[in-house]
Amino acid sequence: MRPAPKTYRLHIGIFGRRNAGKSSILNALAGQSVSIVSEVAGTTTDPVEKPMELLPLGPVQFIDTAGIDDTGALGTERIERTRQATERTDLAVIVVGDGHWTPFEQQLSDGFRQRQVPLVVVFNKSDLGDPSTEARQTLESAKQDFVNVSALKGTGIGALRQALLQTAPQDFVNRPGILTDLVPPGECAVLVVPIDKEAPKGRLIMPQVQSIRDLLDNDSFCLVTKERELRRTLDRLKVPPALVVTDSQAFLKVAADTPASIPLTSFSILFARFQGDLTEMVRGAMAIDTLKPGDSVLIAEACTHHPIGEDIGTVKIPRWLTQYVGGALKVEHTRGHDFPEDLSPYRLVIHCGACMWNRREMLSRLLQCRQAGVPLTNYGLTIAYSLGIFERALGPFPAALDVYRNTAHKPGARHP
Ligand SMILES: Nc1nc2c(ncn2[C@@H]2O[C@H](COP(=O)(O)OP(=O)(O)O)[C@@H](O)[C@H]2O)c(=O)[nH]1
Ligand code: SF4
Ligand SMILES: [Mg+2]
């Protein structure tokens, strides 16, 4: 994967007094030593900039600053460097190591508020004690949320990730487009939309409409066809399309009718990427191979009322999985914003495309699953996987395809 350009990265500045544990927290988030942690106060003199893939947000740039409560000649220099860091911060983290909210933190926080920079407050060293009552009251009356963390013990890091996700500016959470990176301006996509008894009357569904709009915004164009007319549609084109996108349920026929030289994927897979994290959800689909009869699987739909008639989540996917696994699974369902807090009973979560949701909510679920060690995938990926056309469907996404190729076909894998 090409690294995202620096300017597109969310810049997360970490501020706080010396020895609050700023560098330790960064290390805990990274799961590796990228920052200098020292027993001696103020080891980090210059802000250390560290590009990182921060789950679940994606590419970010951390700025680990020196403590700015410093005095003396060297201190003045540090204060200036840190002040500069506040100016390129998109999301600020103030770390408190001793449980006290002092005028120093208040001043920092006021500065961020004035410039409308979102702020996450972290009380670190929770292994040594709780934040003071005064500190809590001050933050609560300012409606400023905070997270209790112990970088040393690794506790609260999950909650901190959630807080960063919830607080990150909208522009950084949303992906720029659904498929326009795959269909350059002036190029054509063919969208395959089966019109069967399950299609809603008189309209197209959200992922189809949003994809068409995305292509128009990008000065690309598209042809919309049913699966039966696909071959004829392709025959009429002088130049092959840049991409064919199909409804997952017509995958096999569409794969058979689309020449191998034309990239092919499904709306669901586009939405796994647009609303969630494709690579993570590819791993999730591959977890189907580890399922055994009797295992519990959670099927989650974002809408409380799904518009489709014969329900893919309640009937078709459970049936396919049962066939694939070779015995009945315990399938549970959840709808809307309800989601079990305790995911430990489940071996896999299969989610709908979440087309009606914002990405933040889907990423939050992905994070919750990751923290519980439960893989998550979506309907379309499940279908592609159980039909045995995963590789073809992931063709347009080299990074996700690599994950599959590097993990699949290990001894014991049951893939057809
Ligand atoms: N007990 C305890 N010590 C911590 C914790 N986090 C960091 N420390 C210690 O606090 C000291 C300062 O940590 P450091 O990350 O360098 O702080 P910074 O100056 O804010 O970057 C080091 O000795 C760390 O080991 C924690 O959660 N609990
Ligand atoms: S959000 Fe989920 S349940 Fe609702 S229409 Fe989209 S895919 Fe279906
Ligand atoms: Mg430090």
CSV table of C-alpha atoms and ligand atoms in Angstrom, one decimal:
chain,number,residue,atom,x,y,z
A,1,MET,CA,0.0,0.0,0.0
A,2,ARG,CA,1.3,3.4,-0.9
A,3,PRO,CA,1.7,5.6,2.3
A,4,ALA,CA,-0.8,8.4,2.5
A,5,PRO,CA,0.7,11.8,1.8
A,6,LYS,CA,1.6,13.5,5.0
A,7,THR,CA,-0.9,16.3,4.6
A,8,TYR,CA,-3.8,13.9,4.5
A,9,ARG,CA,-2.7,12.3,7.7
A,10,LEU,CA,-4.6,13.2,10.9
A,11,HIS,CA,-2.0,15.0,13.0
A,12,ILE,CA,-2.5,13.9,16.7
A,13,GLY,CA,-0.5,16.1,19.1
A,14,ILE,CA,0.3,14.7,22.5
A,15,PHE,CA,0.8,17.3,25.2
A,16,GLY,CA,1.3,17.4,28.9
A,17,ARG,CA,3.8,18.0,31.7
A,18,ARG,CA,7.1,16.2,31.7
A,19,ASN,CA,6.9,12.6,32.9
A,20,ALA,CA,3.1,12.5,32.5
A,21,GLY,CA,3.7,9.4,30.3
A,22,LYS,CA,3.1,11.0,26.9
A,23,SER,CA,5.7,8.8,25.2
A,24,SER,CA,4.6,5.7,27.1
A,25,ILE,CA,1.1,6.2,25.8
A,26,LEU,CA,2.2,6.6,22.3
A,27,ASN,CA,4.2,3.4,22.6
A,28,ALA,CA,1.2,1.6,24.0
A,29,LEU,CA,-0.9,2.8,21.1
A,30,ALA,CA,1.7,1.8,18.6
A,31,GLY,CA,2.5,-1.5,20.3
A,32,GLN,CA,6.2,-0.8,19.7
A,33,SER,CA,8.8,1.5,20.9
A,34,VAL,CA,8.8,4.6,18.7
A,35,SER,CA,9.3,7.2,21.4
A,36,ILE,CA,11.9,7.6,24.0
A,37,VAL,CA,10.6,6.8,27.5
A,38,SER,CA,12.8,7.9,30.3
A,39,GLU,CA,13.0,8.0,34.0
A,40,VAL,CA,14.8,11.3,33.6
A,41,ALA,CA,12.4,14.2,33.2
A,42,GLY,CA,12.3,15.9,29.8
A,43,THR,CA,14.3,13.5,27.6
A,44,THR,CA,12.2,14.3,24.5
A,45,THR,CA,13.5,17.8,23.6
A,46,ASP,CA,12.1,18.2,20.1
A,47,PRO,CA,8.7,17.0,19.2
A,48,VAL,CA,9.1,13.6,17.7
A,49,GLU,CA,6.9,13.1,14.6
A,50,LYS,CA,5.8,9.5,14.0
A,51,PRO,CA,3.7,8.4,11.1
A,52,MET,CA,1.7,5.4,12.1
A,53,GLU,CA,-1.3,3.3,11.1
A,54,LEU,CA,-3.5,3.9,14.0
A,55,LEU,CA,-6.4,1.4,14.3
A,56,PRO,CA,-9.1,2.0,13.4
A,57,LEU,CA,-8.5,5.4,12.0
A,58,GLY,CA,-5.9,4.7,9.5
A,59,PRO,CA,-2.8,6.7,8.7
A,60,VAL,CA,-2.0,9.3,11.3
A,61,GLN,CA,0.9,11.4,12.3
A,62,PHE,CA,1.7,11.5,16.0
A,63,ILE,CA,3.5,14.5,17.4
A,64,ASP,CA,5.1,13.5,20.7
A,65,THR,CA,6.0,16.8,22.4
A,66,ALA,CA,8.4,17.7,25.2
A,67,GLY,CA,6.8,18.8,28.4
A,68,ILE,CA,6.2,22.5,28.2
A,69,ASP,CA,6.2,23.4,31.8
A,70,ASP,CA,9.9,23.6,31.5
A,71,THR,CA,12.0,26.5,32.7
A,72,GLY,CA,15.5,27.6,31.8
A,73,ALA,CA,17.3,28.3,28.5
A,74,LEU,CA,16.6,24.8,27.1
A,75,GLY,CA,13.1,25.0,28.4
A,76,THR,CA,12.3,28.2,26.4
A,77,GLU,CA,13.4,26.4,23.2
A,78,ARG,CA,11.1,23.4,24.1
A,79,ILE,CA,8.2,25.7,24.8
A,80,GLU,CA,8.5,27.3,21.4
A,81,ARG,CA,8.8,24.0,19.6
A,82,THR,CA,5.8,22.6,21.4
A,83,ARG,CA,3.8,25.7,20.7
A,84,GLN,CA,4.5,25.2,17.0
A,85,ALA,CA,3.3,21.6,17.4
A,86,THR,CA,0.0,22.8,18.7
A,87,GLU,CA,-0.5,24.7,15.4
A,88,ARG,CA,-0.3,21.7,13.2
A,89,THR,CA,-2.4,19.5,15.5
A,90,ASP,CA,-5.8,18.3,14.1
A,91,LEU,CA,-6.6,16.3,17.3
A,92,ALA,CA,-5.0,17.1,20.6
A,93,VAL,CA,-4.4,14.7,23.5
A,94,ILE,CA,-3.5,16.2,26.9
A,95,VAL,CA,-1.9,13.6,29.2
A,96,VAL,CA,-2.0,14.1,33.0
A,97,GLY,CA,0.2,11.8,35.0
A,98,ASP,CA,-0.5,12.8,38.6
A,99,GLY,CA,-4.3,13.2,38.6
A,100,HIS,CA,-4.2,17.0,38.8
A,101,TRP,CA,-5.7,19.5,36.4
A,102,THR,CA,-3.5,22.5,36.8
A,103,PRO,CA,-3.5,26.0,35.2
A,104,PHE,CA,-1.0,24.5,32.7
A,105,GLU,CA,-3.5,22.0,31.4
A,106,GLN,CA,-6.3,24.5,31.5
A,107,GLN,CA,-4.3,26.9,29.4
A,108,LEU,CA,-3.5,24.3,26.8
A,109,SER,CA,-7.1,23.2,26.7
A,110,ASP,CA,-8.3,26.8,26.4
A,111,GLY,CA,-6.0,27.2,23.4
A,112,PHE,CA,-7.3,24.2,21.6
A,113,ARG,CA,-10.9,25.2,22.3
A,114,GLN,CA,-10.3,28.7,20.9
A,115,ARG,CA,-8.9,27.1,17.7
A,116,GLN,CA,-11.7,24.5,17.7
A,117,VAL,CA,-9.2,21.7,17.8
A,118,PRO,CA,-10.9,18.6,19.3
A,119,LEU,CA,-9.4,17.4,22.5
A,120,VAL,CA,-9.0,14.0,24.3
A,121,VAL,CA,-7.9,14.2,28.0
A,122,VAL,CA,-6.1,11.2,29.4
A,123,PHE,CA,-5.4,10.5,33.0
A,124,ASN,CA,-2.4,8.2,32.9
A,125,LYS,CA,-0.9,6.1,35.6
A,126,SER,CA,-4.3,4.9,36.7
A,127,ASP,CA,-2.3,2.0,38.4
A,128,LEU,CA,-1.1,4.6,40.9
A,129,GLY,CA,-4.4,6.3,41.6
A,130,ASP,CA,-7.6,8.0,40.3
A,131,PRO,CA,-7.8,11.6,39.0
A,132,SER,CA,-8.5,14.1,41.8
A,133,THR,CA,-12.0,15.1,42.6
A,134,GLU,CA,-11.3,18.7,41.6
A,135,ALA,CA,-9.9,17.6,38.3
A,136,ARG,CA,-12.9,15.4,37.6
A,137,GLN,CA,-15.3,18.2,38.5
A,138,THR,CA,-13.5,20.8,36.4
A,139,LEU,CA,-13.6,18.5,33.3
A,140,GLU,CA,-17.2,17.4,33.9
A,141,SER,CA,-18.4,21.0,34.2
A,142,ALA,CA,-16.6,21.9,31.0
A,143,LYS,CA,-18.2,18.8,29.3
A,144,GLN,CA,-14.8,17.5,28.5
A,145,ASP,CA,-14.6,13.7,28.4
A,146,PHE,CA,-11.6,11.9,29.7
A,147,VAL,CA,-10.1,8.5,29.7
A,148,ASN,CA,-8.3,6.7,32.5
A,149,VAL,CA,-5.3,4.8,31.3
A,150,SER,CA,-2.2,3.0,32.5
A,151,ALA,CA,0.4,3.0,29.8
A,152,LEU,CA,2.5,0.8,32.1
A,153,LYS,CA,-0.1,-1.9,32.5
A,154,GLY,CA,-1.7,-1.4,29.1
A,155,THR,CA,-5.2,-0.7,30.6
A,156,GLY,CA,-7.6,1.8,29.1
A,157,ILE,CA,-5.7,1.8,25.8
A,158,GLY,CA,-8.8,0.4,24.0
A,159,ALA,CA,-11.0,3.1,25.5
A,160,LEU,CA,-8.4,5.7,24.4
A,161,ARG,CA,-8.6,4.4,20.8
A,162,GLN,CA,-12.4,4.7,20.9
A,163,ALA,CA,-12.1,8.2,22.2
A,164,LEU,CA,-9.7,9.1,19.4
A,165,LEU,CA,-12.1,7.6,16.9
A,166,GLN,CA,-15.0,9.5,18.4
A,167,THR,CA,-13.2,12.8,18.5
A,168,ALA,CA,-11.4,12.8,15.2
A,169,PRO,CA,-12.7,15.4,12.7
A,170,GLN,CA,-15.3,14.0,10.3
A,171,ASP,CA,-13.1,14.6,7.2
A,172,PHE,CA,-10.4,12.2,8.5
A,173,VAL,CA,-12.9,9.5,9.3
A,174,ASN,CA,-14.7,9.5,6.0
A,175,ARG,CA,-13.1,8.0,3.0
A,176,PRO,CA,-12.9,10.3,0.0
A,177,GLY,CA,-14.9,8.1,-2.4
A,178,ILE,CA,-16.6,4.7,-2.9
A,179,LEU,CA,-14.9,3.7,-6.2
A,180,THR,CA,-13.5,6.7,-7.9
A,181,ASP,CA,-9.9,5.6,-7.3
A,182,LEU,CA,-10.7,2.5,-9.4
A,183,VAL,CA,-12.5,4.4,-12.2
A,184,PRO,CA,-10.5,7.5,-13.3
A,185,PRO,CA,-12.2,10.5,-14.7
A,186,GLY,CA,-13.4,9.8,-18.3
A,187,GLU,CA,-13.5,6.0,-17.7
A,188,CYS,CA,-16.5,3.8,-17.4
A,189,ALA,CA,-17.8,1.4,-14.8
A,190,VAL,CA,-20.5,-1.2,-15.5
A,191,LEU,CA,-22.8,-1.7,-12.5
A,192,VAL,CA,-24.8,-4.9,-12.4
A,193,VAL,CA,-28.1,-4.6,-10.6
A,194,PRO,CA,-30.3,-7.7,-10.5
A,195,ILE,CA,-34.0,-6.9,-10.6
A,196,ASP,CA,-35.6,-9.8,-8.9
A,197,LYS,CA,-38.3,-10.2,-6.4
A,198,GLU,CA,-36.0,-8.9,-3.7
A,199,ALA,CA,-35.3,-5.6,-5.4
A,200,PRO,CA,-37.4,-2.8,-3.9
A,201,LYS,CA,-40.1,-1.6,-6.2
A,202,GLY,CA,-39.4,1.4,-8.4
A,203,ARG,CA,-36.0,2.3,-7.2
A,204,LEU,CA,-32.4,1.4,-6.7
A,205,ILE,CA,-30.8,0.7,-3.3
A,206,MET,CA,-28.4,3.1,-1.5
A,207,PRO,CA,-25.1,1.5,-2.4
A,208,GLN,CA,-26.1,1.5,-6.1
A,209,VAL,CA,-27.3,5.1,-6.0
A,210,GLN,CA,-24.3,6.3,-4.0
A,211,SER,CA,-21.9,4.6,-6.4
A,212,ILE,CA,-23.5,6.3,-9.4
A,213,ARG,CA,-23.3,9.7,-7.7
A,214,ASP,CA,-19.7,9.0,-6.8
A,215,LEU,CA,-18.8,8.3,-10.4
A,216,LEU,CA,-20.6,11.4,-11.7
A,217,ASP,CA,-18.8,13.6,-9.1
A,218,ASN,CA,-15.6,12.2,-10.4
A,219,ASP,CA,-16.3,12.9,-14.1
A,220,SER,CA,-16.4,9.2,-14.7
A,221,PHE,CA,-19.5,7.5,-16.2
A,222,CYS,CA,-21.3,4.2,-15.8
A,223,LEU,CA,-23.7,1.8,-17.5
A,224,VAL,CA,-26.2,0.1,-15.3
A,225,THR,CA,-27.4,-3.3,-16.4
A,226,LYS,CA,-29.1,-6.5,-15.1
A,227,GLU,CA,-26.9,-9.6,-14.9
A,228,ARG,CA,-28.8,-11.1,-17.9
A,229,GLU,CA,-27.8,-8.3,-20.2
A,230,LEU,CA,-24.2,-8.0,-18.9
A,231,ARG,CA,-22.5,-9.9,-21.7
A,232,ARG,CA,-24.3,-7.9,-24.4
A,233,THR,CA,-23.5,-4.7,-22.6
A,234,LEU,CA,-19.8,-5.6,-22.5
A,235,ASP,CA,-19.9,-6.6,-26.2
A,236,ARG,CA,-21.2,-3.2,-27.2
A,237,LEU,CA,-18.4,-1.3,-25.6
A,238,LYS,CA,-15.4,-0.3,-27.8
A,239,VAL,CA,-13.2,0.1,-24.8
A,240,PRO,CA,-13.5,-2.3,-21.9
A,241,PRO,CA,-14.8,-0.7,-18.6
A,242,ALA,CA,-12.3,0.1,-15.9
A,243,LEU,CA,-14.4,-1.9,-13.4
A,244,VAL,CA,-17.5,-4.1,-13.2
A,245,VAL,CA,-19.4,-3.9,-9.9
A,246,THR,CA,-22.1,-6.5,-9.1
A,247,ASP,CA,-24.6,-7.2,-6.5
A,248,SER,CA,-23.1,-10.0,-4.5
A,249,GLN,CA,-26.0,-12.3,-5.2
A,250,ALA,CA,-25.2,-12.4,-8.9
A,251,PHE,CA,-21.5,-12.9,-8.3
A,252,LEU,CA,-21.1,-16.3,-10.0
A,253,LYS,CA,-22.9,-15.4,-13.2
A,254,VAL,CA,-21.2,-12.0,-13.5
A,255,ALA,CA,-17.8,-13.5,-12.9
A,256,ALA,CA,-18.5,-16.0,-15.7
A,257,ASP,CA,-19.6,-13.3,-18.1
A,258,THR,CA,-16.9,-10.8,-17.3
A,259,PRO,CA,-13.6,-11.4,-19.1
A,260,ALA,CA,-10.8,-12.1,-16.6
A,261,SER,CA,-8.9,-9.0,-17.9
A,262,ILE,CA,-11.7,-6.7,-16.6
A,263,PRO,CA,-11.5,-6.0,-12.8
A,264,LEU,CA,-14.6,-7.2,-11.0
A,265,THR,CA,-15.9,-6.6,-7.5
A,266,SER,CA,-19.2,-6.2,-5.6
A,267,PHE,CA,-21.0,-3.3,-4.0
A,268,SER,CA,-20.6,-5.0,-0.6
A,269,ILE,CA,-16.8,-5.1,-1.0
A,270,LEU,CA,-16.7,-1.5,-2.0
A,271,PHE,CA,-18.7,-0.7,1.1
A,272,ALA,CA,-16.5,-2.8,3.3
A,273,ARG,CA,-13.7,-0.4,2.3
A,274,PHE,CA,-15.8,2.8,2.3
A,275,GLN,CA,-17.6,2.2,5.6
A,276,GLY,CA,-15.1,0.0,7.4
A,277,ASP,CA,-11.7,-1.6,6.8
A,278,LEU,CA,-11.4,-4.0,3.9
A,279,THR,CA,-8.3,-5.7,5.0
A,280,GLU,CA,-9.6,-6.4,8.5
A,281,MET,CA,-12.9,-7.7,7.0
A,282,VAL,CA,-11.1,-9.9,4.6
A,283,ARG,CA,-9.4,-11.5,7.6
A,284,GLY,CA,-12.8,-11.8,9.1
A,285,ALA,CA,-14.2,-13.7,6.1
A,286,MET,CA,-11.2,-16.0,6.2
A,287,ALA,CA,-12.2,-16.9,9.8
A,288,ILE,CA,-15.1,-18.8,8.3
A,289,ASP,CA,-12.6,-21.6,7.7
A,290,THR,CA,-12.1,-21.9,11.5
A,291,LEU,CA,-15.8,-22.3,12.3
A,292,LYS,CA,-17.0,-25.6,13.6
A,293,PRO,CA,-20.6,-26.9,13.9
A,294,GLY,CA,-22.1,-25.5,17.1
A,295,ASP,CA,-20.1,-22.3,17.1
A,296,SER,CA,-21.9,-19.0,17.7
A,297,VAL,CA,-22.0,-16.4,14.9
A,298,LEU,CA,-23.5,-13.0,15.3
A,299,ILE,CA,-25.2,-11.4,12.3
A,300,ALA,CA,-25.6,-7.7,12.6
A,301,GLU,CA,-27.7,-5.4,10.6
A,302,ALA,CA,-27.5,-1.6,10.9
A,303,CYS,CA,-31.2,-1.0,10.0
A,304,THR,CA,-33.9,-2.1,12.3
A,305,HIS,CA,-36.0,-2.8,9.3
A,306,HIS,CA,-34.3,-4.3,6.3
A,307,PRO,CA,-36.0,-3.5,3.0
A,308,ILE,CA,-35.2,-6.8,1.4
A,309,GLY,CA,-37.8,-9.6,1.2
A,310,GLU,CA,-36.3,-13.0,1.7
A,311,ASP,CA,-33.7,-12.0,4.2
A,312,ILE,CA,-30.1,-12.5,3.3
A,313,GLY,CA,-29.1,-12.2,6.9
A,314,THR,CA,-31.7,-14.5,8.5
A,315,VAL,CA,-32.0,-17.1,5.8
A,316,LYS,CA,-29.4,-17.2,3.1
A,317,ILE,CA,-26.2,-16.5,4.9
A,318,PRO,CA,-27.0,-19.0,7.8
A,319,ARG,CA,-27.8,-21.6,5.1
A,320,TRP,CA,-24.6,-21.0,3.2
A,321,LEU,CA,-22.5,-21.1,6.3
A,322,THR,CA,-24.1,-24.3,7.5
A,323,GLN,CA,-23.3,-25.9,4.1
A,324,TYR,CA,-19.8,-24.6,4.2
A,325,VAL,CA,-19.1,-25.7,7.8
A,326,GLY,CA,-20.8,-29.0,7.4
A,327,GLY,CA,-23.2,-28.6,10.4
A,328,ALA,CA,-25.5,-26.2,12.1
A,329,LEU,CA,-24.1,-23.0,13.8
A,330,LYS,CA,-25.7,-21.0,16.5
A,331,VAL,CA,-26.7,-17.9,14.7
A,332,GLU,CA,-27.8,-14.8,16.6
A,333,HIS,CA,-29.1,-11.5,15.2
A,334,THR,CA,-28.8,-7.9,16.2
A,335,ARG,CA,-30.3,-4.9,14.6
A,336,GLY,CA,-29.8,-1.1,14.6
A,337,HIS,CA,-27.5,0.5,17.1
A,338,ASP,CA,-27.8,-2.4,19.6
A,339,PHE,CA,-24.6,-4.5,19.8
A,340,PRO,CA,-23.6,-6.9,22.6
A,341,GLU,CA,-21.1,-5.5,25.0
A,342,ASP,CA,-19.7,-9.0,25.6
A,343,LEU,CA,-18.6,-10.5,22.3
A,344,SER,CA,-16.8,-13.4,23.8
A,345,PRO,CA,-19.4,-16.0,22.9
A,346,TYR,CA,-19.0,-15.4,19.2
A,347,ARG,CA,-16.5,-16.8,16.9
A,348,LEU,CA,-17.4,-14.4,14.1
A,349,VAL,CA,-19.5,-11.3,13.5
A,350,ILE,CA,-21.0,-10.9,10.0
A,351,HIS,CA,-22.2,-7.3,9.4
A,352,CYS,CA,-24.4,-5.8,6.7
A,353,GLY,CA,-22.9,-3.2,4.4
A,354,ALA,CA,-23.8,-0.4,6.8
A,355,CYS,CA,-24.7,1.8,3.8
A,356,MET,CA,-27.0,3.9,6.0
A,357,TRP,CA,-24.4,4.6,8.6
A,358,ASN,CA,-21.5,6.9,9.0
A,359,ARG,CA,-18.1,5.3,8.9
A,360,ARG,CA,-17.3,6.2,12.5
A,361,GLU,CA,-19.9,3.9,13.9
A,362,MET,CA,-18.7,1.0,11.7
A,363,LEU,CA,-15.1,1.6,12.7
A,364,SER,CA,-16.2,1.6,16.3
A,365,ARG,CA,-17.7,-1.8,15.9
A,366,LEU,CA,-14.6,-3.1,14.2
A,367,LEU,CA,-12.5,-1.8,17.0
A,368,GLN,CA,-14.8,-3.4,19.6
A,369,CYS,CA,-14.5,-6.7,17.8
A,370,ARG,CA,-10.8,-6.4,17.5
A,371,GLN,CA,-10.4,-5.8,21.2
A,372,ALA,CA,-12.5,-8.8,21.9
A,373,GLY,CA,-10.5,-10.9,19.5
A,374,VAL,CA,-13.5,-11.6,17.4
A,375,PRO,CA,-13.2,-11.4,13.6
A,376,LEU,CA,-15.7,-9.2,11.7
A,377,THR,CA,-16.7,-9.4,8.1
A,378,ASN,CA,-19.6,-8.4,6.0
A,379,TYR,CA,-22.3,-10.0,3.9
A,380,GLY,CA,-20.7,-9.5,0.5
A,381,LEU,CA,-17.3,-10.8,1.6
A,382,THR,CA,-19.0,-13.8,3.2
A,383,ILE,CA,-20.8,-14.6,0.0
A,384,ALA,CA,-17.7,-14.1,-2.2
A,385,TYR,CA,-15.7,-16.3,0.2
A,386,SER,CA,-18.2,-19.1,0.4
A,387,LEU,CA,-18.7,-19.1,-3.4
A,388,GLY,CA,-15.0,-19.5,-3.9
A,389,ILE,CA,-14.5,-16.3,-5.9
A,390,PHE,CA,-12.8,-14.3,-3.2
A,391,GLU,CA,-9.6,-13.8,-5.2
A,392,ARG,CA,-11.4,-12.5,-8.3
A,393,ALA,CA,-13.5,-10.2,-6.1
A,394,LEU,CA,-10.5,-8.7,-4.3
A,395,GLY,CA,-8.5,-8.2,-7.6
A,396,PRO,CA,-9.0,-4.4,-7.6
A,397,PHE,CA,-7.6,-4.2,-4.0
A,398,PRO,CA,-4.0,-5.4,-4.0
A,399,ALA,CA,-3.4,-4.9,-0.3
A,400,ALA,CA,-6.4,-6.9,0.7
A,401,LEU,CA,-5.6,-9.6,-1.9
A,402,ASP,CA,-2.1,-9.9,-0.5
A,403,VAL,CA,-3.6,-10.6,3.0
A,404,TYR,CA,-5.7,-13.3,1.5
A,405,ARG,CA,-3.0,-14.9,-0.6
A,406,ASN,CA,-0.5,-14.8,2.2
A,407,THR,CA,-2.8,-16.5,4.7
A,408,ALA,CA,-5.0,-18.7,2.5
A,409,HIS,CA,-4.4,-22.2,1.3
A,410,LYS,CA,-2.5,-23.1,4.5
A,411,PRO,CA,-2.8,-26.8,5.4
A,412,GLY,CA,-6.1,-27.5,6.9
A,413,ALA,CA,-7.8,-24.6,5.1
A,414,ARG,CA,-11.1,-25.8,3.8
A,415,HIS,CA,-11.4,-23.3,1.0
A,416,PRO,CA,-13.0,-24.9,-2.2
B,1,LIG,N1,3.3,3.8,37.2
B,1,LIG,C1,3.2,4.2,36.0
B,1,LIG,N2,4.3,4.8,35.4
B,1,LIG,C2,4.2,5.2,34.2
B,1,LIG,C3,3.0,5.1,33.4
B,1,LIG,N3,3.2,5.6,32.2
B,1,LIG,C4,4.5,6.1,32.2
B,1,LIG,N4,5.1,5.8,33.4
B,1,LIG,C5,6.5,6.2,33.8
B,1,LIG,O1,6.6,7.6,33.8
B,1,LIG,C6,7.9,8.1,33.4
B,1,LIG,C7,7.7,9.1,32.3
B,1,LIG,O2,7.2,8.5,31.1
B,1,LIG,P1,7.3,9.1,29.7
B,1,LIG,O3,6.5,8.4,28.8
B,1,LIG,O4,8.8,9.3,29.3
B,1,LIG,O5,6.7,10.6,30.0
B,1,LIG,P2,6.7,11.9,29.1
B,1,LIG,O6,7.8,12.8,29.6
B,1,LIG,O7,5.4,12.5,29.3
B,1,LIG,O8,6.9,11.4,27.7
B,1,LIG,C8,8.6,6.8,33.0
B,1,LIG,O9,9.4,6.4,34.1
B,1,LIG,C9,7.5,5.8,32.7
B,1,LIG,O10,7.9,4.5,32.9
B,1,LIG,C10,1.9,4.4,34.0
B,1,LIG,O11,0.8,4.2,33.4
B,1,LIG,N5,2.1,4.0,35.3
B,2,SF4,S1,-27.4,-0.3,6.5
B,2,SF4,FE1,-27.3,-2.5,6.4
B,2,SF4,S2,-29.4,-3.2,6.8
B,2,SF4,FE2,-29.5,-1.1,6.2
B,2,SF4,S3,-29.9,-1.1,4.0
B,2,SF4,FE3,-27.7,-0.9,4.3
B,2,SF4,S4,-27.0,-2.9,4.2
B,2,SF4,FE4,-29.2,-3.1,4.6
B,3,MG,MG,8.3,12.0,26.3
